[in-house]
Short mmCIF file of C-alpha atoms in Angstrom, two decimals:
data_model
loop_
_atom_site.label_atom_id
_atom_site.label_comp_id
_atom_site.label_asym_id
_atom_site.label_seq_id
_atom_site.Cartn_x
_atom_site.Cartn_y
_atom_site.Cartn_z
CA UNK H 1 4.36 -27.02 -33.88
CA UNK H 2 6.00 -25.11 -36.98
CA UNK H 3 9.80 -25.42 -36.76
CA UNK H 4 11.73 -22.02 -37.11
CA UNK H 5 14.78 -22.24 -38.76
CA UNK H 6 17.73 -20.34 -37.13
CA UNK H 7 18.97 -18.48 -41.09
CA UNK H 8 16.98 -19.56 -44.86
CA UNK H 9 18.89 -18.42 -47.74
CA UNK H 10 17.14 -17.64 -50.42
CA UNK H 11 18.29 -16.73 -54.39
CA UNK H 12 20.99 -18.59 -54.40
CA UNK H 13 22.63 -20.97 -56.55
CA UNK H 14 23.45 -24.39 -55.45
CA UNK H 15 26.15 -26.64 -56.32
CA UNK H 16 27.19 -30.14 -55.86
CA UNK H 17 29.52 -32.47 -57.83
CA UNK H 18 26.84 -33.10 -60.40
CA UNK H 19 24.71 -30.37 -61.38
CA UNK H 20 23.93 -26.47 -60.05
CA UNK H 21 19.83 -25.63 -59.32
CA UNK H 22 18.04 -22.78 -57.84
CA UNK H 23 17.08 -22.81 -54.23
CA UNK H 24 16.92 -21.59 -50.96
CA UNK H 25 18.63 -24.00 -48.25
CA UNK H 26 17.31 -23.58 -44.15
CA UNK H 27 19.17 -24.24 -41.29
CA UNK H 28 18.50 -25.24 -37.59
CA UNK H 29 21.02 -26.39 -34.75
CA UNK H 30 24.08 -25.73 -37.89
CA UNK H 31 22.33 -28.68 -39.93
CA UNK H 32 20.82 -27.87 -43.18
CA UNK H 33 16.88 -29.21 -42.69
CA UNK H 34 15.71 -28.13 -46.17
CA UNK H 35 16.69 -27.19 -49.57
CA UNK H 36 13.93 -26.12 -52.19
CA UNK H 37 11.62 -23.65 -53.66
CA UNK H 38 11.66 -20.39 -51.63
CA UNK H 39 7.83 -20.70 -50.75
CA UNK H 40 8.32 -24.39 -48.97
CA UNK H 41 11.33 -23.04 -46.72
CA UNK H 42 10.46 -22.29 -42.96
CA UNK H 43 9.85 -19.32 -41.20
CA UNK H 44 13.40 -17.69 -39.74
CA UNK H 45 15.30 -15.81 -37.04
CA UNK H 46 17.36 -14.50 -39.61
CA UNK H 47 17.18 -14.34 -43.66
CA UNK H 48 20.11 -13.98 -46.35
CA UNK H 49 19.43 -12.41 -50.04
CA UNK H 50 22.07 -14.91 -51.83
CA UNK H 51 21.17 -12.85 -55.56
CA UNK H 52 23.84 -13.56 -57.90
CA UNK H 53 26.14 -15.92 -55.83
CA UNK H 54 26.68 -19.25 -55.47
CA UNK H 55 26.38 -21.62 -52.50
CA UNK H 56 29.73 -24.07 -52.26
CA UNK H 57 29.95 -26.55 -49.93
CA UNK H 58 32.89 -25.05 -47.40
CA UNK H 59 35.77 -26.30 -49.27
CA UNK H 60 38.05 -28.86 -47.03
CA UNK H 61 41.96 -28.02 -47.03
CA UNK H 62 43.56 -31.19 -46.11
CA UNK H 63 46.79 -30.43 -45.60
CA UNK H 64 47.97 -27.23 -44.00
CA UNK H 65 50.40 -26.55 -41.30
CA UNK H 66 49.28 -23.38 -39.15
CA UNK H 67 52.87 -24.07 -36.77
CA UNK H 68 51.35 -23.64 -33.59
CA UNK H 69 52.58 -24.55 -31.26
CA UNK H 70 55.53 -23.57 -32.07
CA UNK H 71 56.25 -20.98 -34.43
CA UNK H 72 53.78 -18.01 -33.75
CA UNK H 73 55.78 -15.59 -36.11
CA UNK H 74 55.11 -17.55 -38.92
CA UNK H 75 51.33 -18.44 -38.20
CA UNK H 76 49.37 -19.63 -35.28
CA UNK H 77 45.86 -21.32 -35.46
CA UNK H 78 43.72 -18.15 -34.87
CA UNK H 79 45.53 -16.69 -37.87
CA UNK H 80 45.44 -19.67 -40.33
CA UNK H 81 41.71 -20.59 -39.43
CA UNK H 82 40.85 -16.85 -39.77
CA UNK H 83 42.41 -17.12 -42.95
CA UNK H 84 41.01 -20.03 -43.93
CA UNK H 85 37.37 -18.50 -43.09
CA UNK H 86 38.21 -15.61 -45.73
CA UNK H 87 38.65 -18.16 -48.34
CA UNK H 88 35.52 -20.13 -47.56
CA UNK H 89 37.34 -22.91 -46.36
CA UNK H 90 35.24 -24.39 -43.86
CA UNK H 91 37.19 -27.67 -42.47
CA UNK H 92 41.25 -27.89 -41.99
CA UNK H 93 43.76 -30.75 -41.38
CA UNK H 94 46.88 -29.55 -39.71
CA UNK H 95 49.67 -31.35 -40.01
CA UNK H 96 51.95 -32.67 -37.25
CA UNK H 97 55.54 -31.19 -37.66
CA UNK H 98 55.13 -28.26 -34.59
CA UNK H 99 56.89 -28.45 -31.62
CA UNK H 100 57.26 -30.32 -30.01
CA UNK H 101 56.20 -32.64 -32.94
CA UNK H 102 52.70 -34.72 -32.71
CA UNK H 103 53.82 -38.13 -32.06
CA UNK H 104 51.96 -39.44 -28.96
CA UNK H 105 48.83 -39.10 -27.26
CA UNK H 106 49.84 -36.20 -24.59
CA UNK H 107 50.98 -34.13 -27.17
CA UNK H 108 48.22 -34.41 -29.54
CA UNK H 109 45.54 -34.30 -26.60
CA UNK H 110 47.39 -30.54 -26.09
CA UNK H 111 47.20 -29.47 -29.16
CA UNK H 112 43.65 -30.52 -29.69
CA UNK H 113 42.84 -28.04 -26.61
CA UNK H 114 44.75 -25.31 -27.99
CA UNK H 115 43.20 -25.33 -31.39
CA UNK H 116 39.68 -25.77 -29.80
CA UNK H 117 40.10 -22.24 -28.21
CA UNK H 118 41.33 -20.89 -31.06
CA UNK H 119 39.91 -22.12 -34.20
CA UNK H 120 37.53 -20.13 -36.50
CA UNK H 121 36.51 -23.57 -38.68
CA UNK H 122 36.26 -27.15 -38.10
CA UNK H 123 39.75 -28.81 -38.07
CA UNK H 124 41.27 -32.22 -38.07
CA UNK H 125 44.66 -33.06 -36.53
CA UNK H 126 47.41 -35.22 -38.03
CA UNK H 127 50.00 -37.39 -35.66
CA UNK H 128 53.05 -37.92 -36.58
CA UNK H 129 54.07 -41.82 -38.59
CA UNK H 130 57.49 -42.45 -37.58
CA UNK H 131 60.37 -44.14 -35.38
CA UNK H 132 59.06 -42.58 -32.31
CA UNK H 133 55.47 -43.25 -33.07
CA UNK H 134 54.99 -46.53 -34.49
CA UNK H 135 54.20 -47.91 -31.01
CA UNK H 136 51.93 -45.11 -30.07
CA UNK H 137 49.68 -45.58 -32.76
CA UNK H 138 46.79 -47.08 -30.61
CA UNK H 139 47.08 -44.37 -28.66
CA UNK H 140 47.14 -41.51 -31.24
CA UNK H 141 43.99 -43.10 -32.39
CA UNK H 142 42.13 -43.25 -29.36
CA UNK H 143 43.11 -39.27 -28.68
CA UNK H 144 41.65 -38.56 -31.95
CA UNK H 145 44.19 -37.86 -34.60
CA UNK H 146 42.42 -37.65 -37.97
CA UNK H 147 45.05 -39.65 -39.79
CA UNK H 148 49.25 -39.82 -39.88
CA UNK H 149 51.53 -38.00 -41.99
CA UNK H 150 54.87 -39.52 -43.36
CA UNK H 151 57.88 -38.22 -44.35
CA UNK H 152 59.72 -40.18 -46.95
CA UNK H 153 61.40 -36.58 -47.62
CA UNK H 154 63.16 -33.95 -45.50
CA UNK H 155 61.42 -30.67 -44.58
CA UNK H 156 61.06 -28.22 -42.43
CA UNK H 157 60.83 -28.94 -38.72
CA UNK H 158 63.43 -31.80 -39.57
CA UNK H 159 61.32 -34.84 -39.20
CA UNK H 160 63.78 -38.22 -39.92
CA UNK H 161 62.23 -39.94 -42.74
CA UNK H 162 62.01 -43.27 -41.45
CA UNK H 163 63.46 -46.11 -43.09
CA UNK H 164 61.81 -48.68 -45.58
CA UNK H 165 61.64 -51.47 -42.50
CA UNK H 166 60.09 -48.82 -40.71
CA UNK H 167 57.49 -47.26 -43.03
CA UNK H 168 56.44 -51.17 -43.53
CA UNK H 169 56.23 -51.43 -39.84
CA UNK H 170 54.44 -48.01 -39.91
CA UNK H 171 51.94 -49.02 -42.53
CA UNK H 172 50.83 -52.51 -40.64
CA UNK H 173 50.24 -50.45 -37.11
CA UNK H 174 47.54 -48.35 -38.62
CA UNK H 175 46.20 -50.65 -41.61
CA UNK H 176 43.96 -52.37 -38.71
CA UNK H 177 42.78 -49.01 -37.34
CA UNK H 178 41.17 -47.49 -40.99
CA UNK H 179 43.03 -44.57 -40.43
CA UNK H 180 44.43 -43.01 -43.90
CA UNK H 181 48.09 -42.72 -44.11
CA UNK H 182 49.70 -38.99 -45.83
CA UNK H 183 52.96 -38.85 -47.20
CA UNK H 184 55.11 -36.86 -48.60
CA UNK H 185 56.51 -39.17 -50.90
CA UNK H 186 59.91 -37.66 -51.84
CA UNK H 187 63.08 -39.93 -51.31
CA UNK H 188 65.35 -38.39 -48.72
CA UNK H 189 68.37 -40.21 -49.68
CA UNK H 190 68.39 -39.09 -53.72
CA UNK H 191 67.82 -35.52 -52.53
CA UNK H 192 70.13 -35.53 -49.93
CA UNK H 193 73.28 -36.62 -51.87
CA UNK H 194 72.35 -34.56 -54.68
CA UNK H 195 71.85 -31.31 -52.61
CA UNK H 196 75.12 -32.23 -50.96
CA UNK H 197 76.71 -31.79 -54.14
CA UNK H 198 75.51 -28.99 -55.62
CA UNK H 199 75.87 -27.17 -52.28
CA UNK H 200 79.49 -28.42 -52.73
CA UNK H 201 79.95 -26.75 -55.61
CA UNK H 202 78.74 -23.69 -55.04
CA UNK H 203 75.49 -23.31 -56.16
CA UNK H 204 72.45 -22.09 -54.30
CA UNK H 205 70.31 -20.14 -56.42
CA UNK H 206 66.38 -20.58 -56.68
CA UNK H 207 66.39 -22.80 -59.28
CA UNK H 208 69.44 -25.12 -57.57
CA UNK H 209 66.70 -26.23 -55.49
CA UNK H 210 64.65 -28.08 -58.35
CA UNK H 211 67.66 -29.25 -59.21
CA UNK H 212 68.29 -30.88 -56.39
CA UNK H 213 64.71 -32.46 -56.24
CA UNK H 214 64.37 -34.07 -60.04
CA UNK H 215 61.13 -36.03 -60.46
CA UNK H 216 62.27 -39.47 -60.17
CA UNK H 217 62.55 -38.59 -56.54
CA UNK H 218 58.44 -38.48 -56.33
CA UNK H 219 58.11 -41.03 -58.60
CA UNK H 220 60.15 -43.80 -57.25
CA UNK H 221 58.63 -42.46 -53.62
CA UNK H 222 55.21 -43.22 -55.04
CA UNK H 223 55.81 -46.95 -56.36
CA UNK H 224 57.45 -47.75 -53.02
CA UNK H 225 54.83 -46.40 -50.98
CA UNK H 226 51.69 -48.34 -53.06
CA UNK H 227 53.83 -51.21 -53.03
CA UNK H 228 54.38 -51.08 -49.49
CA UNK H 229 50.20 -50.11 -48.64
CA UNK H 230 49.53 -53.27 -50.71
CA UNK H 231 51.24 -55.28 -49.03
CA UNK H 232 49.87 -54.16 -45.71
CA UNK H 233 46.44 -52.98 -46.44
CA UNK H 234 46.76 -49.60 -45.55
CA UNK H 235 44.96 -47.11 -46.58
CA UNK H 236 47.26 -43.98 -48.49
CA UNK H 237 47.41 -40.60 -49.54
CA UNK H 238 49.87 -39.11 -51.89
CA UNK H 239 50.12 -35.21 -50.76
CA UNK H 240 51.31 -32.37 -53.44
CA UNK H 241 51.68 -34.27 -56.18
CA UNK H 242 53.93 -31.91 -59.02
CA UNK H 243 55.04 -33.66 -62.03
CA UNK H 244 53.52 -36.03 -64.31
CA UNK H 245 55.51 -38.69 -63.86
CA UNK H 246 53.54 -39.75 -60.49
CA UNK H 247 50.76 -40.16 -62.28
CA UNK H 248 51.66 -43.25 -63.61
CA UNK H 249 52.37 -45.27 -60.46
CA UNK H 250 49.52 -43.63 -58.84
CA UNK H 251 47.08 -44.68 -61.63
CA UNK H 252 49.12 -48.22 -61.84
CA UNK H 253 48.31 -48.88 -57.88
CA UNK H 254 44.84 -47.56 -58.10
CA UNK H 255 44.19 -50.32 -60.98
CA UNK H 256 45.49 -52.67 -58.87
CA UNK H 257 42.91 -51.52 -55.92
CA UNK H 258 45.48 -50.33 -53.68
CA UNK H 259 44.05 -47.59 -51.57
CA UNK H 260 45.40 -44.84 -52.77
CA UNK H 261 44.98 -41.34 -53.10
CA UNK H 262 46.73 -38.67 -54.45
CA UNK H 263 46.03 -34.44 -53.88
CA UNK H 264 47.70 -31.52 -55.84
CA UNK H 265 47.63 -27.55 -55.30
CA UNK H 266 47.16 -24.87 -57.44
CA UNK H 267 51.02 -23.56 -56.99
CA UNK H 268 51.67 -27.01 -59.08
CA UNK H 269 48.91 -26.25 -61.98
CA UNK H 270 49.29 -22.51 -62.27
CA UNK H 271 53.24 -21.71 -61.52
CA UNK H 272 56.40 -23.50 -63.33
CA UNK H 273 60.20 -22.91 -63.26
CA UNK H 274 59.95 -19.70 -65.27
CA UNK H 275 58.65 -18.00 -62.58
CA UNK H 276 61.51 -18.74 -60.58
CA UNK H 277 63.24 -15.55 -62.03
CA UNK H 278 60.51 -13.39 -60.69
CA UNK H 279 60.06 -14.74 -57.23
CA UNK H 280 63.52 -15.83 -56.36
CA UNK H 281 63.16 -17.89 -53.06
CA UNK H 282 59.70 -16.78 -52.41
CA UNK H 283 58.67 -20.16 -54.80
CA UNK H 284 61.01 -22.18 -52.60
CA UNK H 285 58.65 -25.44 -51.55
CA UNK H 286 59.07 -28.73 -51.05
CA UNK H 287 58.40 -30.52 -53.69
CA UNK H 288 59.42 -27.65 -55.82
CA UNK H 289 57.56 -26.23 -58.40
CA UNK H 290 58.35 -27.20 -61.88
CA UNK H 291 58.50 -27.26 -65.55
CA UNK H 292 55.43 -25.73 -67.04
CA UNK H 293 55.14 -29.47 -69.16
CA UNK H 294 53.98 -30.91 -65.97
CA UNK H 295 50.55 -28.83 -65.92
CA UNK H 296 48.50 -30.29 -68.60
CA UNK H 297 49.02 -33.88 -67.44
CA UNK H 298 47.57 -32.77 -63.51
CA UNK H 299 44.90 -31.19 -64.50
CA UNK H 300 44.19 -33.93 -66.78
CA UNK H 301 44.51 -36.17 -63.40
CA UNK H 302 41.99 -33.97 -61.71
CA UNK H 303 39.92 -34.38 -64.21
CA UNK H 304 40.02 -38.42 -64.68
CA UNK H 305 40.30 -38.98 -61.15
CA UNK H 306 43.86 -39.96 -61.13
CA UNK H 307 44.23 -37.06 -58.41
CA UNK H 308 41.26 -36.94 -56.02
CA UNK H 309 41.81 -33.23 -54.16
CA UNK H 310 42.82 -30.08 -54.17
CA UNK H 311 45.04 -29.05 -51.23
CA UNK H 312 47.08 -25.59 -50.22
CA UNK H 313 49.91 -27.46 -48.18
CA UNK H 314 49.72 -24.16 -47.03
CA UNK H 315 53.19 -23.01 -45.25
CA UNK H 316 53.31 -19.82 -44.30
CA UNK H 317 56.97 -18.36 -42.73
CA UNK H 318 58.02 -14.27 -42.43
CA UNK H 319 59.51 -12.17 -44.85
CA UNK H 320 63.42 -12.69 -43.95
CA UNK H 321 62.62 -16.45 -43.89
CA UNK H 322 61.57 -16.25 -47.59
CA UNK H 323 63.96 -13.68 -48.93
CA UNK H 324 67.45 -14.98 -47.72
CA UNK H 325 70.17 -14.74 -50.95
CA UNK H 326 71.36 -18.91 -50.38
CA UNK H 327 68.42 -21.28 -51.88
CA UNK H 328 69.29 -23.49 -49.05
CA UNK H 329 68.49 -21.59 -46.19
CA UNK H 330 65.15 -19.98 -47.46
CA UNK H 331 62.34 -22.04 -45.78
CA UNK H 332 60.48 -24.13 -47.94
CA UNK H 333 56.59 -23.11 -48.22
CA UNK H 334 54.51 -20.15 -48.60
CA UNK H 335 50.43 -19.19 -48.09
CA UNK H 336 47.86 -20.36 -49.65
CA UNK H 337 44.82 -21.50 -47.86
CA UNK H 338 43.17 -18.13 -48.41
CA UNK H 339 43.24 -17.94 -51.89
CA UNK H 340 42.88 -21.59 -53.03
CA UNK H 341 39.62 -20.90 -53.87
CA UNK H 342 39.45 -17.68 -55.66
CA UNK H 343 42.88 -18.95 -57.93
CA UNK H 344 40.68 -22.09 -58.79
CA UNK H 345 37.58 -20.24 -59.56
CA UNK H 346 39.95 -18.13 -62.12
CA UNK H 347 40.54 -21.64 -63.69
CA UNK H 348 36.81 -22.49 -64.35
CA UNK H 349 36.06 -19.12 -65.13
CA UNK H 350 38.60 -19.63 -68.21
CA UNK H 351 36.83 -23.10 -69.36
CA UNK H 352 39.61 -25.11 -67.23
CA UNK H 353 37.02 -27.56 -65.67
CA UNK H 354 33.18 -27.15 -64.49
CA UNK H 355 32.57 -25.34 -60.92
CA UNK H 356 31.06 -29.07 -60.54
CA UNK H 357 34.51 -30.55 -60.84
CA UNK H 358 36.01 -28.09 -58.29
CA UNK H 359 33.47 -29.01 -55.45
CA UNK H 360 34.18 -32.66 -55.97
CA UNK H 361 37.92 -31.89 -55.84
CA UNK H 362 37.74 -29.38 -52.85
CA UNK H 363 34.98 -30.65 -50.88
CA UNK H 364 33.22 -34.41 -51.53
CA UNK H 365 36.06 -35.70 -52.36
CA UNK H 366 38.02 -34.71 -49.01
CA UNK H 367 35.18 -35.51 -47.20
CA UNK H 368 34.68 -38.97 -48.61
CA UNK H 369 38.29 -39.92 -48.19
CA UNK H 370 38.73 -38.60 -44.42
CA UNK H 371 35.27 -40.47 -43.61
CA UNK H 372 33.10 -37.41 -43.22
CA UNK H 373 30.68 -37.68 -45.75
CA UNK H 374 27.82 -37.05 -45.57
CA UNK H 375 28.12 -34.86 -42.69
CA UNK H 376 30.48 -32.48 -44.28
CA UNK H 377 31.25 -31.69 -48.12
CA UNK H 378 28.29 -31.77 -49.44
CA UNK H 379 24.88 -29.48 -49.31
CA UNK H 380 21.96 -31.87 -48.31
CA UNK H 381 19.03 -32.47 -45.57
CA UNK H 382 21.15 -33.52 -42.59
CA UNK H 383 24.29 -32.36 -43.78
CA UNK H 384 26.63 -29.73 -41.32
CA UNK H 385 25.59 -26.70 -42.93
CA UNK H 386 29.14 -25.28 -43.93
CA UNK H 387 28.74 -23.17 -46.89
CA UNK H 388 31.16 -20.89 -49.01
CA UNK H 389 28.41 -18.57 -50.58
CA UNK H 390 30.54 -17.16 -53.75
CA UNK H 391 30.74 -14.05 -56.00
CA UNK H 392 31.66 -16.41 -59.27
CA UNK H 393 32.24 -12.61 -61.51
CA UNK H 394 34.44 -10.73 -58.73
CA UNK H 395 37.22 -9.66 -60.34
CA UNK H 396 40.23 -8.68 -57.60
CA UNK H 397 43.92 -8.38 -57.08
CA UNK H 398 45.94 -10.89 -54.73
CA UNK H 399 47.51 -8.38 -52.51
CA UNK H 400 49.74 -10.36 -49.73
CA UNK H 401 49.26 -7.66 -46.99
CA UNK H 402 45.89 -7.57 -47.24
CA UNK H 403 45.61 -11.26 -46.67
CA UNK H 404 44.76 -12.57 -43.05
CA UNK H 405 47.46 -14.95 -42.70
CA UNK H 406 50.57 -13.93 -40.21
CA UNK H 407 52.48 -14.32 -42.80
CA UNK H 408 52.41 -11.46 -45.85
CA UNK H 409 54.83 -12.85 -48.58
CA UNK H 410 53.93 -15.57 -51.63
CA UNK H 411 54.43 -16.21 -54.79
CA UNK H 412 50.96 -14.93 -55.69
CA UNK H 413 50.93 -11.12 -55.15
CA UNK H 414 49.82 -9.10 -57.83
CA UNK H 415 48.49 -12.32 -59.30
CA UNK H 416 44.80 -11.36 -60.89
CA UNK H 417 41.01 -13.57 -60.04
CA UNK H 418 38.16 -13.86 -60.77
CA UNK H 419 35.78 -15.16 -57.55
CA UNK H 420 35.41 -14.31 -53.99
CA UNK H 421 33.63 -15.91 -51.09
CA UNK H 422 31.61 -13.65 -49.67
CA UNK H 423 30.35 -15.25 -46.60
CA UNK H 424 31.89 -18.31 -45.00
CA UNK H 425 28.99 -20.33 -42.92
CA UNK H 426 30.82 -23.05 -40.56
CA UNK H 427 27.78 -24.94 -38.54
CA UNK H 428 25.50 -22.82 -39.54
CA UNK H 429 27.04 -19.48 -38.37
CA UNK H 430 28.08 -16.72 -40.04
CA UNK H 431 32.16 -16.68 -39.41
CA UNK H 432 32.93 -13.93 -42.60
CA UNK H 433 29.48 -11.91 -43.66
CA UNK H 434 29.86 -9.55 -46.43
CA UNK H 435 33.98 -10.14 -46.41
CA UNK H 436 33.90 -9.09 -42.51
CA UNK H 437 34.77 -11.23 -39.99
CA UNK H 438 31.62 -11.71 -37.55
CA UNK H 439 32.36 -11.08 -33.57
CA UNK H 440 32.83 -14.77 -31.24
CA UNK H 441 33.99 -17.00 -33.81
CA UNK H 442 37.26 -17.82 -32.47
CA UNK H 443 37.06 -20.75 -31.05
CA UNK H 444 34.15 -21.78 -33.02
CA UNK H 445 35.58 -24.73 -35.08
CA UNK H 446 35.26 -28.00 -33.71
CA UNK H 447 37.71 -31.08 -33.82
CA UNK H 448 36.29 -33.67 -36.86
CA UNK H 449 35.93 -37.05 -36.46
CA UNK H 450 35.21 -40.03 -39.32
CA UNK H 451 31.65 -40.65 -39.22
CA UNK H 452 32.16 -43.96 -41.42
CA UNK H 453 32.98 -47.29 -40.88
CA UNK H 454 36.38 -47.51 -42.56
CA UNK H 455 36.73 -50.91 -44.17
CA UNK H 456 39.71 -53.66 -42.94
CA UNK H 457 42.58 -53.50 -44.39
CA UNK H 458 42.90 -55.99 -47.13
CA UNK H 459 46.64 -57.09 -47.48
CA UNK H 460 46.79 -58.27 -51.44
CA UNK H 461 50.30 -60.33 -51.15
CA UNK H 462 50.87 -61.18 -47.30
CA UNK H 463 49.42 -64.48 -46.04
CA UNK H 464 46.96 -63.62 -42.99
CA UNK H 465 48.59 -66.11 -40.22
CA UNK H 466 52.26 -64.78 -41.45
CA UNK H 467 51.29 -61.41 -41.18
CA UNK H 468 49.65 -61.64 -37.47
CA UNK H 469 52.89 -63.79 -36.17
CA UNK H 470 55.11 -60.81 -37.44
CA UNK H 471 52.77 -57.76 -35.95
CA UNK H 472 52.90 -59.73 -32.62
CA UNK H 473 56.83 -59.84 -32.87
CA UNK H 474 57.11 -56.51 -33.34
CA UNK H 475 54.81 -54.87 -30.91
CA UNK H 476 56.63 -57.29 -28.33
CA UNK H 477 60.22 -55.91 -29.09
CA UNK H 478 58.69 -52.59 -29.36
CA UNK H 479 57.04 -53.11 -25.60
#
């Protein structure tokens, strides 16, 4: 019986990590079933003229916070995925400071519901690594968080950054479960103090805030952390990484096979302190933004494989939130996982890296960390068939109102690119065709789950009967 694919694209261009080709890709039941020369594709329900555009596996934003529940006049997960869709982001990880925050299995099992009935894409969900969660980690696991998300810095929702004793205690819960560890690895008490002080003396412009955030913070949060995953076994991420003195702590635990992995956004490799004059506390994120000299040396980290992703840490919040005259009370964060795409097409477009090089970095690379490759972030036979089908030559204007996200203020408006999805396929449906938003997809997007046996942890410098004599200690006070 001839099978009947449910959509065949044909005249497209395909890429992957390693090389572009001509061909037309068919898909049944959202799986891609073939990819190949026009005349060996299937016969169709439906047909797509892909001419001049590019097929991109949906990119995978792992780290946005879409603050619902919560905060609904900042963003809400019908808005975010929506916007997400538009910038042929296919797959989302929302992170776990909402309220009430993610930290045990109720809570998450909730949320999970709630983003079900409203999400446009595929998303993941983070829970919560802290004081209040250590214990629940079984739990959080067995509800189906993605992975946790540590703060070794303050930001907004007001998470306490756990101590050292309890990151280390944090770190040996989930090392046994596989589960990949996030942090934002910024040391509370160095900023602390030195905010205190400035604050103290008056200042609170836009730029106070960088000052109140210098680099060693993220550097000396980096060593600790890889020290602390080596010791345990646990498996780490290194979120928004923005100055190039991460790097080398990152590249020193890598070579000692912690691991480790480290993402960056395009607000670190395209914007620097000068522009803190133009957008005032619209730039205002945590970490900050800084000097321009720390640009070269991240994309050079993209490029070696120091840094493994591109995120958007996108953080949407409303126009009086962003635009308040003190530094310090101007939320930290702004939009982003819209335009992540088109503002890193601009870059390869300029000779900045290959379009090869961004797919790794936005969509196998993800996909292999989180444990969902093959399934997702990459376009092969038997792969979900979530595709960003591109315009590589459209040249447009970042307008913030026109944007999809609640939110309508960034430090990009006005900001010219070149690229443009211009349909978003998420399971093999249509969510955005021809840059409009197709009817019944909220609620499309699907919770992910690791497809992959994650490996045991391998502690490098804790002796095996020592270490289980200590976890049983601890989850026996804990109990």
């Amino acid at each position: 019986m001839e099978t009947i694919a449910d959509l065949v694209i044909h005249n497209g261009t395909v890429v992957s990590a390693d090389t572009t080709y001509a061909a037309s890709i068919a898909i049944k039941d959202g799986v891609i079933i073939a990819i190949g020369n026009a005349k060996t594709m299937p016969s169709a329900k439906e047909t797509l003229d892909a001419n001049g555009l590019h097929l991109l596996p949906g990119a995978i934003d792992d780290h946005v916070h879409f603050r619902d529940p919560g905060y609904p006049h900042k963003e809400d997960f019908a808005s975010g995925t929506l916007a997400a869709a538009f910038g042929g982001v296919t797959t989302v990880f929302d992170m776990p400071n909402t309220l009430p925050t993610v930290d045990s299995g109720e809570v998450l099992a909730a949320k999970l519901e709630m983003a079900a009935q409203k999400a446009h894409v595929d998303f993941g969900l983070y829970a919560v690594l802290g004081a209040t969660s250590i214990e629940r980690v079984p739990e959080l696991v067995d509800v189906g968080a993605i992975g946790f998300k540590l703060y070794m810095g303050n930001t907004f929702g007001r998470i306490p950054s756990p101590s050292t004793g309890e990151m280390l205690e944090g770190f040996e819960a989930v090392a046994p479960t596989g589960k990949r560890i996030s942090l934002h690895a910024e040391t509370n008490s160095i900023m602390e103090r030195r905010e205190g002080k400035l604050r103290a003396a008056g200042y609170s412009a836009a730029l106070d805030h960088l000052a109140a955030r210098p680099e060693v913070v993220a550097i000396e949060a980096v060593a600790r952390a890889a020290i602390l995953a080596e010791w345990t076994g646990a498996r780490i991420n290194i979120l928004h990484i923005s100055s190039a003195g991460e790097l080398r702590p990152l590249r020193e635990a890598k070579a000692r096979g912690v691991d480790i992995t480290g993402e960056t956004c395009p607000h670190y490799l395209m914007l620097s302190s000068e522009d803190y004059a133009r957008c005032s506390g619209v730039i205002r994120v945590n970490p900050p933004v800084r000097e321009a000299r720390n640009q070269e040396p991240l994309w050079a980290a993209l490029l070696d494989g120091t840094i493994d992703v591109i995120a958007t840490d996108h953080a949407p919040h409303s126009q009086e939130e962003k635009t308040r005259n003190d530094i310090w009370t101007v939320d930290a964060g702004f939009l982003g996982v819209e335009i992540q795409m088109p503002l890193m097409l601009t870059e390869i477009a300029r000779g900045r890296a290959s379009i090869c090089d961004y797919v790794r970095w936005s969509a196998v690379s993800p996909a292999k960390i989180w444990g969902l490759y093959p399934r997702k972030g990459v376009l092969q036979v038997g792969a979900d068939a979530d595709i960003a089908i591109v315009d590589l030559k459209r040249n447009w204007t970042i307008k913030d109102t026109e944007l999809h996200s609640t939110s309508k203020i960034s430090p990009w408006d006005g900001r010219k690119v070149q690229g443009l999805p211009i349909h978003t396929i998420v399971r093999g449906r249509f969510v955005v065709k021809d840059r409009t938003l197709q009817a019944g997809t909220r609620g499309w997007g699907r919770s992910v789950h690791s497809i992959q046996n994650m490996p045991k942890p391998v502690p490098l410098n804790v002796d095996q009967t020592t270490a289980a004599v200590l976890q049983k200690t601890f989850h026996q006070a804990s109990a």
